[in-house]
Short mmCIF file of C-alpha atoms and ligand atoms in Angstrom, two decimals:
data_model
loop_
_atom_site.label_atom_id
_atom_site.label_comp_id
_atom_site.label_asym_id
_atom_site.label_seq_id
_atom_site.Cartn_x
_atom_site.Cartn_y
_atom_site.Cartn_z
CA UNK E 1 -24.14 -26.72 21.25
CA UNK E 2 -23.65 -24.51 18.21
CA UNK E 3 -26.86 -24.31 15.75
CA UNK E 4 -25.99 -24.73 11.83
CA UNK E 5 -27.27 -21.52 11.54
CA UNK E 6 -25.22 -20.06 14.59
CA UNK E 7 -21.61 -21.74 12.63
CA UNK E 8 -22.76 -19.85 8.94
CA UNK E 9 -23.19 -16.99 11.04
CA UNK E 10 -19.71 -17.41 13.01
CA UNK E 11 -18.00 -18.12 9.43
CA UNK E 12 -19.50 -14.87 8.03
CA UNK E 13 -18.52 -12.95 11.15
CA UNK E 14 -14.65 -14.37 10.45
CA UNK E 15 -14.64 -13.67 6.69
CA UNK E 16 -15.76 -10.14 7.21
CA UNK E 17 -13.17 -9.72 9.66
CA UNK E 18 -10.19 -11.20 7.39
CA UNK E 19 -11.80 -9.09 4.56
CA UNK E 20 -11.76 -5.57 6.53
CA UNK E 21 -8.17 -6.04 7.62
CA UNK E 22 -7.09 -7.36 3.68
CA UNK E 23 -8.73 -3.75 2.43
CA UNK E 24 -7.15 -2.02 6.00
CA UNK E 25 -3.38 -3.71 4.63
CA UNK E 26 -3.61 -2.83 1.33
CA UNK E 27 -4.52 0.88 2.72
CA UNK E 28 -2.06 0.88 5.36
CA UNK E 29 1.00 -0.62 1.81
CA UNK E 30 -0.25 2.51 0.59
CA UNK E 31 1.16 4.37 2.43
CA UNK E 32 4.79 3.67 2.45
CA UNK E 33 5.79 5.80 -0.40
CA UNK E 34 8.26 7.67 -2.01
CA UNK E 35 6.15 11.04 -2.18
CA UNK E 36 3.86 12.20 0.44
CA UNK E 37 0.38 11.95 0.20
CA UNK E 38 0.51 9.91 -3.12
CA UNK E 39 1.58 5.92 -3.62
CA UNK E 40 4.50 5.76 -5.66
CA UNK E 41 7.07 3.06 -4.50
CA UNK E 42 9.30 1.78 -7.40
CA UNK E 43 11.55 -0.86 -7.70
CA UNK E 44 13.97 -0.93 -4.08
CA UNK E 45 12.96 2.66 -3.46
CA UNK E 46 13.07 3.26 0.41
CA UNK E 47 9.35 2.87 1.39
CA UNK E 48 10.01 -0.96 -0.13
CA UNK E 49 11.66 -1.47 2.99
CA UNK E 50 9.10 -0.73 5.58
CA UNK E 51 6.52 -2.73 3.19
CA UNK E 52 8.78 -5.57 3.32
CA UNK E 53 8.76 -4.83 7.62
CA UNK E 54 5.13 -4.30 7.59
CA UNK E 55 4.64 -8.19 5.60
CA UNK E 56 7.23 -9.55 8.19
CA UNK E 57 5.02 -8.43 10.82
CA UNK E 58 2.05 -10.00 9.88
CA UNK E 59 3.53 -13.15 9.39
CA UNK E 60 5.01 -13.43 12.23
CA UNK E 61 1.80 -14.69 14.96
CA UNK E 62 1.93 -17.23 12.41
CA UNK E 63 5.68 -18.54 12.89
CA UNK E 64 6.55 -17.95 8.65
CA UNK E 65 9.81 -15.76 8.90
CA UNK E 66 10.38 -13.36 5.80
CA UNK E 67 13.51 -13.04 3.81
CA UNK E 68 14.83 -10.72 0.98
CA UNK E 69 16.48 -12.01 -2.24
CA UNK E 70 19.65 -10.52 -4.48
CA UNK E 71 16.47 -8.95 -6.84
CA UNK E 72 14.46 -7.66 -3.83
CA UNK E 73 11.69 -10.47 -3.61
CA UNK E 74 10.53 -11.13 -0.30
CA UNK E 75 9.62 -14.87 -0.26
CA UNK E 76 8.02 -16.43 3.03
CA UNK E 77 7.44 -20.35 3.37
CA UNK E 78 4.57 -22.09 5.20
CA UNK E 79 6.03 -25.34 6.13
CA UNK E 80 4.48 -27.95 4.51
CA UNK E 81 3.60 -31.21 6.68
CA UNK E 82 5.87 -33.33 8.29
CA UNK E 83 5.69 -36.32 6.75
CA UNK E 84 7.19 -39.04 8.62
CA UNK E 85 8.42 -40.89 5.22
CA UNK E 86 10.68 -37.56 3.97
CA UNK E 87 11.14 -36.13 7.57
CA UNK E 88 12.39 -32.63 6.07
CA UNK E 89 14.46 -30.73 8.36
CA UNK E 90 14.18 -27.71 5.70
CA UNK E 91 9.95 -27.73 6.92
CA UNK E 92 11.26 -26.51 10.28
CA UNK E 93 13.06 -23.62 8.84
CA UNK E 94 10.49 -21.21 8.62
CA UNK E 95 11.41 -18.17 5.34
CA UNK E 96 13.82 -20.36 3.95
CA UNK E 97 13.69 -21.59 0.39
CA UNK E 98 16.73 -22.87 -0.36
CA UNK E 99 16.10 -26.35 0.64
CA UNK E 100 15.15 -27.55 -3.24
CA UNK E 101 13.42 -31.02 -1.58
CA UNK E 102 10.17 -29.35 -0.50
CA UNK E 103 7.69 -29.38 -2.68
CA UNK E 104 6.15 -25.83 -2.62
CA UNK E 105 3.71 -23.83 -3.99
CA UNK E 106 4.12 -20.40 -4.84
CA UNK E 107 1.38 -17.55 -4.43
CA UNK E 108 1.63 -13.76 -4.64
CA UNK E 109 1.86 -10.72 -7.05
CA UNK E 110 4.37 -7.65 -7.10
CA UNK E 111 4.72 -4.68 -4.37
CA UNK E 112 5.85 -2.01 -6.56
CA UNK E 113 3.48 0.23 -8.04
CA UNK E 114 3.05 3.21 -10.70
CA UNK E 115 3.30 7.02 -10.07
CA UNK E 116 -0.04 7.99 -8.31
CA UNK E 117 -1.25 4.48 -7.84
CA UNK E 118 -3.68 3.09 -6.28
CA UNK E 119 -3.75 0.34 -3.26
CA UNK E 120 -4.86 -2.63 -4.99
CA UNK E 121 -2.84 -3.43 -8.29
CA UNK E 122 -0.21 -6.10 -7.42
CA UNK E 123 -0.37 -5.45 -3.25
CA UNK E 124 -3.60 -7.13 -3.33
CA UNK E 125 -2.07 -10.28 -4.31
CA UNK E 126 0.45 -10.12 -1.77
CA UNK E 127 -1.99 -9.35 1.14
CA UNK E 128 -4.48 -11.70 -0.02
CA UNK E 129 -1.31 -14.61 0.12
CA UNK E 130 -1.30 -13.73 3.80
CA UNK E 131 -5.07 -14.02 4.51
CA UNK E 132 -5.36 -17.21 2.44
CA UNK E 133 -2.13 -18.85 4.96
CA UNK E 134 -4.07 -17.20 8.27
CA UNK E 135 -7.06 -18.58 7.16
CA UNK E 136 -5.23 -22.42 7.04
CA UNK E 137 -5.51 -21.57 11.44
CA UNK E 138 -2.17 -23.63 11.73
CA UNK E 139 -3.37 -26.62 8.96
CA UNK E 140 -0.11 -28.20 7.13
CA UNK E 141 -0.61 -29.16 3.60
CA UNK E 142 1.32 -31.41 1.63
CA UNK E 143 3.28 -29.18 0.14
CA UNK E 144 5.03 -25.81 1.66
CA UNK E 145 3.33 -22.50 0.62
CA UNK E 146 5.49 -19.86 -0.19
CA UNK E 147 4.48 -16.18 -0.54
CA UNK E 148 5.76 -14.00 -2.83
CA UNK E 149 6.02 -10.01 -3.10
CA UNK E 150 7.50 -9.36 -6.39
CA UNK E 151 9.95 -6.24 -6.14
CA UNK E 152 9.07 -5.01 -9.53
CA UNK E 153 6.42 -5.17 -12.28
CA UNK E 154 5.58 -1.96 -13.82
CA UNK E 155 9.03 -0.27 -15.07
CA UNK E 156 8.47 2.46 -13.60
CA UNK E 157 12.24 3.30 -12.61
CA UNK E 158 14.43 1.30 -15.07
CA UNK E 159 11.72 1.36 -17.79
CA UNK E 160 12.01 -2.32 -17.90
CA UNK E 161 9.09 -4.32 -16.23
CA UNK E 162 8.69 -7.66 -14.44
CA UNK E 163 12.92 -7.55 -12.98
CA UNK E 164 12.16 -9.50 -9.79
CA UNK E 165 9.92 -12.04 -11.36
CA UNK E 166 12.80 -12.53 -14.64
CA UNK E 167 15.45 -12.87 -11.34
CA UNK E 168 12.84 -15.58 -10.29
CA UNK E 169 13.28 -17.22 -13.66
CA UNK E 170 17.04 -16.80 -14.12
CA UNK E 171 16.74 -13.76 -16.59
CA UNK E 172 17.96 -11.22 -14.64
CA UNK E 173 21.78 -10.70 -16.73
CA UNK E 174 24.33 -8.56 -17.38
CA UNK E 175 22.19 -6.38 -19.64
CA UNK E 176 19.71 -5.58 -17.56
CA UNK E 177 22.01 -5.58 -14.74
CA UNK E 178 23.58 -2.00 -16.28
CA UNK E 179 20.49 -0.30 -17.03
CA UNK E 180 20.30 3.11 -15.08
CA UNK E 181 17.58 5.34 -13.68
CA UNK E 182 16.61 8.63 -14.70
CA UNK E 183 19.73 9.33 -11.61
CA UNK E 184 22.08 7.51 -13.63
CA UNK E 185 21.74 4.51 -11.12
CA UNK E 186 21.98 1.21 -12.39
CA UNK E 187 19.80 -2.06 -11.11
CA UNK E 188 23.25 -3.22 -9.45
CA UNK E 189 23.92 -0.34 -7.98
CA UNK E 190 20.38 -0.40 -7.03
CA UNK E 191 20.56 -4.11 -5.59
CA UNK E 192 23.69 -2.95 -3.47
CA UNK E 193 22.64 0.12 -1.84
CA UNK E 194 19.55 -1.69 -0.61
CA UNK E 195 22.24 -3.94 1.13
CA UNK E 196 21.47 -7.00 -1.44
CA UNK E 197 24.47 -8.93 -3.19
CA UNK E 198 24.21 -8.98 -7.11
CA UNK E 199 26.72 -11.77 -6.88
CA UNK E 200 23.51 -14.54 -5.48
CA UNK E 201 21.15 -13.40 -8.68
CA UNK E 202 21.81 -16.82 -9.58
CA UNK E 203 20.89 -18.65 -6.59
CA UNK E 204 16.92 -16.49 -6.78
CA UNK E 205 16.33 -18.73 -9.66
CA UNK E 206 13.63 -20.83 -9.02
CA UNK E 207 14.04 -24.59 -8.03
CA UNK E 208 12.37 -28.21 -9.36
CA UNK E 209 10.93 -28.07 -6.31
CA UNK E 210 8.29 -25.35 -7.28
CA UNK E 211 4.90 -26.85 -7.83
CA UNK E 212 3.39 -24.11 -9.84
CA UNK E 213 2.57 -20.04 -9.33
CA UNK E 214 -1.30 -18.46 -8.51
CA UNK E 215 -1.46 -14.86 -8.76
CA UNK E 216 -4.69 -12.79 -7.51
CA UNK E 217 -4.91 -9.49 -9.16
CA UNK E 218 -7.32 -7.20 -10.26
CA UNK E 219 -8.35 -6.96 -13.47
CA UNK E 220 -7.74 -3.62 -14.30
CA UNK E 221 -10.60 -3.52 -17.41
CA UNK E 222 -14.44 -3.69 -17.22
CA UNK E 223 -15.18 -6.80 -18.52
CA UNK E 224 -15.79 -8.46 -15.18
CA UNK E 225 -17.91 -5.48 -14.04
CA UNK E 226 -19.91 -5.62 -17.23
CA UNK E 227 -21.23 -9.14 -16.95
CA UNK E 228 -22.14 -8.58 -13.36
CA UNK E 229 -18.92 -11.59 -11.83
CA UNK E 230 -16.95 -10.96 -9.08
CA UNK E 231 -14.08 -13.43 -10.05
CA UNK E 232 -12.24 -15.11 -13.24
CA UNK E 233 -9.93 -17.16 -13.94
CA UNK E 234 -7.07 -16.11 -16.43
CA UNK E 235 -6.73 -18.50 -19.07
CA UNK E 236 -3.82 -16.69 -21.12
CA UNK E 237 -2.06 -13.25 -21.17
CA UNK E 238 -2.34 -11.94 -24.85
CA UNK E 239 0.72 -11.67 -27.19
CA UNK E 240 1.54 -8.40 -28.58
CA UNK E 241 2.61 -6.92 -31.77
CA UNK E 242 3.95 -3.53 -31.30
CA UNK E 243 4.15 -1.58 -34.92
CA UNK E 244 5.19 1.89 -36.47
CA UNK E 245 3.82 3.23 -39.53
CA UNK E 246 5.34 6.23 -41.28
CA UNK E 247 2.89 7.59 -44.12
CA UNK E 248 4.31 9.99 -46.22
CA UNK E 249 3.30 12.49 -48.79
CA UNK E 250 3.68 15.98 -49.86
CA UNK E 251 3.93 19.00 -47.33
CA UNK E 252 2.44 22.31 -49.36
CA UNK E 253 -0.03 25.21 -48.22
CA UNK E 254 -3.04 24.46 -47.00
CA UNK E 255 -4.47 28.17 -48.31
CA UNK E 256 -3.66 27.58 -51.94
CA UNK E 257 -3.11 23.80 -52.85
CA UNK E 258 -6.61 22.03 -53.92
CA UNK E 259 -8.13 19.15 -52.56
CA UNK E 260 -7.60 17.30 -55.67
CA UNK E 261 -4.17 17.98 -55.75
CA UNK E 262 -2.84 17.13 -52.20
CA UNK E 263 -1.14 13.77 -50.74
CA UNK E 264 -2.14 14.55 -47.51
CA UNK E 265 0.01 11.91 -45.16
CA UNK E 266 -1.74 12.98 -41.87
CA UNK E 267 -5.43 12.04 -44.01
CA UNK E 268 -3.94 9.12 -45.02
CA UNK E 269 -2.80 7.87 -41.36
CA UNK E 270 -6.64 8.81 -40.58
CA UNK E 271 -8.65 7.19 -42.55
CA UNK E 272 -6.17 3.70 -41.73
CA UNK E 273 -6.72 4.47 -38.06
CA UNK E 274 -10.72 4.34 -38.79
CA UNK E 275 -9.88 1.01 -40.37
CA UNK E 276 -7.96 -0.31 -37.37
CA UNK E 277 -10.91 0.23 -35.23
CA UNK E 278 -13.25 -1.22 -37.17
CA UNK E 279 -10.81 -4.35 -38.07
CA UNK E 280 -10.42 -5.01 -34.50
CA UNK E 281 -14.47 -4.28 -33.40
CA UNK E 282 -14.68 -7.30 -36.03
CA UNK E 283 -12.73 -10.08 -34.09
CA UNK E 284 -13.99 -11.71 -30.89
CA UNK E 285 -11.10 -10.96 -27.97
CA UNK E 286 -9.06 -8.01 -30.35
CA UNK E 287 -7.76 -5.40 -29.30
CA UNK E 288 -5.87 -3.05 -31.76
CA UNK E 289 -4.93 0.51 -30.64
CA UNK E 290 -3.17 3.38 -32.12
CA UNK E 291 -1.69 5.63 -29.08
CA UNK E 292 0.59 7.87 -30.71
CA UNK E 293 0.64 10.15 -33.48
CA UNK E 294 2.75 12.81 -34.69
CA UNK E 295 2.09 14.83 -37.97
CA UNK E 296 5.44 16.76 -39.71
CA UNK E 297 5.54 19.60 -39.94
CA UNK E 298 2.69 20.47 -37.47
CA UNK E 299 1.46 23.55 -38.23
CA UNK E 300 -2.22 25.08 -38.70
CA UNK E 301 -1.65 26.23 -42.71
CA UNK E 302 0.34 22.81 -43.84
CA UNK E 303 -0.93 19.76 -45.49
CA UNK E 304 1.25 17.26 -43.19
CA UNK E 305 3.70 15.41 -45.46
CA UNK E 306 4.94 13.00 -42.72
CA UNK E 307 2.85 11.04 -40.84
CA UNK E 308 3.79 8.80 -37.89
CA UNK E 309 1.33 5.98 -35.58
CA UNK E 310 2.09 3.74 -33.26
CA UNK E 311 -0.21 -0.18 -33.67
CA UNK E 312 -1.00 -2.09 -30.64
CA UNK E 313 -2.51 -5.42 -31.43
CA UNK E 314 -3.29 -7.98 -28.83
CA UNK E 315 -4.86 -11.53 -28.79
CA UNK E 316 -4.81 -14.73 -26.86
CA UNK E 317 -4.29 -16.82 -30.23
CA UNK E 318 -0.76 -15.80 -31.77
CA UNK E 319 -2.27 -16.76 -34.85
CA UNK E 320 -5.50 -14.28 -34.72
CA UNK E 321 -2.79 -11.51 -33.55
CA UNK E 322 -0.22 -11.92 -36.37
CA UNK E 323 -3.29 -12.22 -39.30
CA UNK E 324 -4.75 -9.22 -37.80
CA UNK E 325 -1.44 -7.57 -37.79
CA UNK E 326 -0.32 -8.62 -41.40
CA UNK E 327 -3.99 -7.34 -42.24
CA UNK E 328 -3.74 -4.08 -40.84
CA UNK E 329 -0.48 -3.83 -43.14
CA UNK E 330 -1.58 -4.38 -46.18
CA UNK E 331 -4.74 -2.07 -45.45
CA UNK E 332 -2.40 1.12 -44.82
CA UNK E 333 -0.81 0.01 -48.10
CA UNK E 334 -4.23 0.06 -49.52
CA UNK E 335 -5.04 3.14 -48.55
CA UNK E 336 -1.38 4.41 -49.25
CA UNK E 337 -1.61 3.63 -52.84
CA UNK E 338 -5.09 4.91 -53.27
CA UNK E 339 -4.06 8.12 -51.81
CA UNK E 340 -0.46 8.18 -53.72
CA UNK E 341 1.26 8.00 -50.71
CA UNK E 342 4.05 6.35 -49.62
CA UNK E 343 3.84 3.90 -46.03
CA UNK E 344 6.66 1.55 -44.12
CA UNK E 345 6.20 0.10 -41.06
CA UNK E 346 8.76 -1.20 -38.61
CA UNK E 347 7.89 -4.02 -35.89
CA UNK E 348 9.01 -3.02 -32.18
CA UNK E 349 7.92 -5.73 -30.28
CA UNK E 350 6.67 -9.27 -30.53
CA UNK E 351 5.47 -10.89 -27.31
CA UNK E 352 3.73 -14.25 -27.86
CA UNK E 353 0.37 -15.45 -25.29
CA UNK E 354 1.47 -16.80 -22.63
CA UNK E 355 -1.43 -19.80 -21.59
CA UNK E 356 -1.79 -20.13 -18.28
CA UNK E 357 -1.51 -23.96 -17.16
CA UNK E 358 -4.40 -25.94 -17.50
CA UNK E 359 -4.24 -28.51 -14.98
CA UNK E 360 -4.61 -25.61 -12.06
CA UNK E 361 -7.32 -23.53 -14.91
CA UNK E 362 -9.15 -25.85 -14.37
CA UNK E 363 -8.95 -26.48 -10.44
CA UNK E 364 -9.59 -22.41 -9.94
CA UNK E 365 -13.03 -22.96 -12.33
CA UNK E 366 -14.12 -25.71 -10.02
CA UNK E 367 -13.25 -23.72 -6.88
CA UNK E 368 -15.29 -21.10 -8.50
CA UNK E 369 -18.28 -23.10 -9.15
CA UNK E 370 -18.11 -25.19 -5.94
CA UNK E 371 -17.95 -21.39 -3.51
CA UNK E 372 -21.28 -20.44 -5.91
CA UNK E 373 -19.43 -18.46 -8.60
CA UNK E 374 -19.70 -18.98 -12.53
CA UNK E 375 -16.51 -19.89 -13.58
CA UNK E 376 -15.90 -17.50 -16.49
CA UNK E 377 -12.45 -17.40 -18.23
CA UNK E 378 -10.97 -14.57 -19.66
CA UNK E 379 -7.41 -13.74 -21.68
CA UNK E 380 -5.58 -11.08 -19.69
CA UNK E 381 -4.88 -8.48 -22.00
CA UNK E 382 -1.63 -6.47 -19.44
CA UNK E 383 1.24 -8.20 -19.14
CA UNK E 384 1.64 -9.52 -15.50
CA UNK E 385 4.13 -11.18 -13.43
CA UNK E 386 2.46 -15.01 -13.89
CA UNK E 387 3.40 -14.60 -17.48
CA UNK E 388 7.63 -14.41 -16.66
CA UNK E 389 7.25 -17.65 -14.07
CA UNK E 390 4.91 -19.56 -16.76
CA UNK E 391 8.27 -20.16 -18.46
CA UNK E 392 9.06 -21.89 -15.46
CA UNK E 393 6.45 -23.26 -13.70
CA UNK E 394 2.85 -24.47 -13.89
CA UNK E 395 1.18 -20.91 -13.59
CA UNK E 396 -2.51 -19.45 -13.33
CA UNK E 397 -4.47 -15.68 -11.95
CA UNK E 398 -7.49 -15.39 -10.73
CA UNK E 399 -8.92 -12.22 -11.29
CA UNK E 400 -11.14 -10.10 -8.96
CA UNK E 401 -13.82 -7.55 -10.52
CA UNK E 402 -12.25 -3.79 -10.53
CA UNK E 403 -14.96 -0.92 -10.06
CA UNK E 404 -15.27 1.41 -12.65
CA UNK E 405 -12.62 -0.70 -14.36
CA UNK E 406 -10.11 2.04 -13.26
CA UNK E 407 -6.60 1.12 -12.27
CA UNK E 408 -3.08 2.94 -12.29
CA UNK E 409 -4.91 5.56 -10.41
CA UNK E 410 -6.06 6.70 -6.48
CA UNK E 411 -9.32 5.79 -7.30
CA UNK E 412 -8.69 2.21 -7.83
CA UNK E 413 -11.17 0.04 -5.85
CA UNK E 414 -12.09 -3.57 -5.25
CA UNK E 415 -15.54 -4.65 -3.53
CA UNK E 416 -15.37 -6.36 -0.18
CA UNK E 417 -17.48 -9.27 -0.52
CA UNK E 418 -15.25 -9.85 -3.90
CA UNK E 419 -12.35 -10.30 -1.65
CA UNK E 420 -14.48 -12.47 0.41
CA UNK E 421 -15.34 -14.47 -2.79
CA UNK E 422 -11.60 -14.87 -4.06
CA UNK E 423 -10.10 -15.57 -0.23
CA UNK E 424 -12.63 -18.60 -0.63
CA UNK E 425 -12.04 -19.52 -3.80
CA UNK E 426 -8.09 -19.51 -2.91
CA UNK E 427 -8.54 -21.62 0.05
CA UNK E 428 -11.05 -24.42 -1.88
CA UNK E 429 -8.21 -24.28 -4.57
CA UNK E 430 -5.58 -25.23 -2.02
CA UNK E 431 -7.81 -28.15 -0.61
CA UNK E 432 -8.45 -29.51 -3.99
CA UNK E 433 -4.61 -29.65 -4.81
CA UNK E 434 -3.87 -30.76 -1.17
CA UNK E 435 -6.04 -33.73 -1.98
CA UNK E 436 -4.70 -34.18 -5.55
CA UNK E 437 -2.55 -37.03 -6.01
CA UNK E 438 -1.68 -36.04 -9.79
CA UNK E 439 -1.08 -32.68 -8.21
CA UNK E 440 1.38 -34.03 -5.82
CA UNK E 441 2.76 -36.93 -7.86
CA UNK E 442 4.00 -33.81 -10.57
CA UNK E 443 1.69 -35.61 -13.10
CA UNK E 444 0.01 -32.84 -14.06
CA UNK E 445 2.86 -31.63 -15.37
CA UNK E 446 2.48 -30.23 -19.54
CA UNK E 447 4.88 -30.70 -22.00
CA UNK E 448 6.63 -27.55 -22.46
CA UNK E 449 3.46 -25.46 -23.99
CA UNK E 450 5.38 -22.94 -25.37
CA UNK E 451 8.10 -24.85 -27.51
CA UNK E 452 10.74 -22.75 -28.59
CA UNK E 453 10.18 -23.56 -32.07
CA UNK E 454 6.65 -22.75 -32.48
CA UNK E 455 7.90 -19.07 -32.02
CA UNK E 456 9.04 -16.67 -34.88
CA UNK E 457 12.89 -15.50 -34.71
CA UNK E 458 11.55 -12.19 -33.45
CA UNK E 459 9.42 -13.36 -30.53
CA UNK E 460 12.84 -15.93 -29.69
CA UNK E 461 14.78 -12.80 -29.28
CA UNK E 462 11.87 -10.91 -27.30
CA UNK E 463 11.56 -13.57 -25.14
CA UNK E 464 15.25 -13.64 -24.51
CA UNK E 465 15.14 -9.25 -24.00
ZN1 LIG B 501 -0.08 -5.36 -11.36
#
């Protein structure tokens, strides 16, 4: 007979197992690159293809087949239950989706990655999809599961993120369809010499049969590491306000015109970019950030007469983002007109939050709390792929702590018994929405949260890009 003691130790022995092979798959996605000895695989590059192998052959001990959309998703399904009232035919068919009368729930992140990345951002969503459906040892739930490895997130080759999670959503047009590469390829051309038909784009959409979306990823920030938690769940991505200020003023010599006497644009643009940082240090959860700037004419003996910044402002509340954008205007006019300069700004971009839902929010806090964690919430301040398929389904992330904070880069790490922590929390999470009859009855379904008319006309259209 097996002591308590004997089964914590047994259940310990299998977590450390599924957690060694979770970091030995990310390592071994790593690998399948476009460059040798670095991880670069962009959107239906080559190496894409022995990832999507490599997945297939995991799944398969478990009987889940793999199969490849027109946008280069790979989607897998874990049948859901037979039950004897619906008596699906469509449960049998492992890997297929198409069957719109299964309820299903999606989980996974994206497989492509940046230049020089490292093995966790995105992959670790996907492998961790796999461990959470190995770990169900053969157990139907209500509703299918179907995995998800996103073919593209960072736009890294088209400079356009998130194109297999916008096919996923029915965004994937004409538009973006003709975009090219730095090789003058387009994304259809892309989607045909990979051997996929542009032609079914429409059919990748997602169904009504989609329960909702849960994303693992890592963080990518120090937050997490900073208050000592291994895990979060994402309550909302932030909206952004992208900006560019030109401040203009005189160009003369720097050897013979006075201090009095100048209208310096690059001192100007200075002093404002002080003020950003201290208007932003000032609000709880904002983040304002000038990236770029570029002084005219640029040379050591001028007194720059052009000046030109880039703003980034982020926030979870749309409102706290816009007021803290409109405020950061009328301070570079301030400072403009005390300086008897000249400043116009242009916006690029206007991205509202995206809230994650709050029916499963709150499920992934109380699988937190109930596997010992505290169940902190967070905004997610990158864009990620749960923030395209929140305009379509019932979406949440769970975060998982990232060393360092460091991502985009070889260093990027994630802690073992974190893994352990989330592959728990994921399989709780399931449970709780397996026994859920609001869950399964849709009635945790939200009105549409983000109602088309609560946006401005420039976030309609950048919604729509
Ligand atoms: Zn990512």
């Amino acid at each position: 007979m097996t002591t308590p003691n004997a089964t914590i130790r047994n259940v310990r022995a299998a977590s450390d197992t599924a957690v060694a092979t979770i970091l030995e798959r990310c390592q071994t996605l790593a690998r399948f690159s476009e460059i040798p000895g670095a991880t670069r695989r962009t959107f239906l590059s080559a190496p894409m293809r022995e990832c999507h192998a490599e997945i297939a052959k995991w799944l398969a001990p478990l009987g889940v087949a793999t199969r490849i959309d027109a946008a280069g998703n790979l989607h897998a399904v874990y049948p859901a239950a037979v039950s004897p009232a619906s008596d699906s035919i469509a449960n049998s068919v492992a890997g297929s989706s198409l069957d719109q009368s299964v309820p299903t729930f999606l989980i996974g992140s994206h497989l492509d990655t940046v230049p020089n990345a490292g093995a966790y951002d995105g992959t670790l969503g996907v492998v961790l999809a796999v461990a959470l459906l190995e770990s169900l040892g053969g157990r139907r739930l209500p509703f299918a599961i179907e995995l998800l490895g996103l073919s593209e997130e960072e736009g890294v080759r088209f400079s356009v993120p998130f194109i297999g999670s916008r096919a996923l959503v029915g965004r994937l047009d004409e538009d973006l369809l003709r975009r090219t590469d730095a090789n003058g390829i387009s994304v259809r051309h892309a989607i045909e010499d990979f051997g996929l038909q542009p032609s079914a784009i429409p059919q990748v959409a997602l169904g009504s049969n989609v329960l909702g979306f849960l994303e693992f990823h890592i963080e990518q920030g120090p937050v997490l590491e900073d208050l000592g938690l291994p895990l979060a769940v994402v309550e909302a991505i932030a909206g952004q306000s992208r900006l560019e200020f030109i401040f203009s003023g005189r160009t003369n010599h720097a050897g013979t015109t006075p201090m009095h006497l100048r209208h310096d644009a690059l001192a100007g643009a200075a002093e404002w970019i002080g003020a950003v940082e201290r208007a932003a240090q000032s609000v709880p959860g904002l983040a304002a950030t000038v990236g770029v700037i570029e002084a005219k004419p640029g040379a050591t003996n001028c007194i720059a007469g052009q000046t030109r910044v880039s703003l980034d402002v982020r926030h979870a509340s749309d409102d706290t983002r816009r007021a803290a954008a409109s405020g950061l205007i009328q301070i570079a006019q301030q400072i403009a007109r005390a300086r008897k300069l000249q400043v116009e700004h242009k916006t690029l971009l206007e991205q509202p939050a995206t809230p994650m839902d709050p029916f499963l929010v709150e499920r992934l806090a109380q699988s937190l709390s109930a596997i010992g964690c505290q169940p902190h919430r967070m905004a997610s301040g990158a864009g990620h792929d749960a923030m395209i398929l929140a305009e379509r389904v019932p979406s949440a992330m769970l975060f998982l702590r990232t060393p360092g904070g460091v991502s985009h880069d070889p260093a990027e790490a994630v802690a073992p018994a974190d893994i352990a922590k989330a592959l728990a929390c994921g399989l709780h999470f399931l449970q709780q929405l397996a026994e859920s009859p609001d869950f399964l009855h849709r009635k945790y379904l939200q009105p549409e949260s983000l109602k088309p008319d609560s946006l401005t006309d420039s976030e309609k259209r950048t919604r729509r890009a």
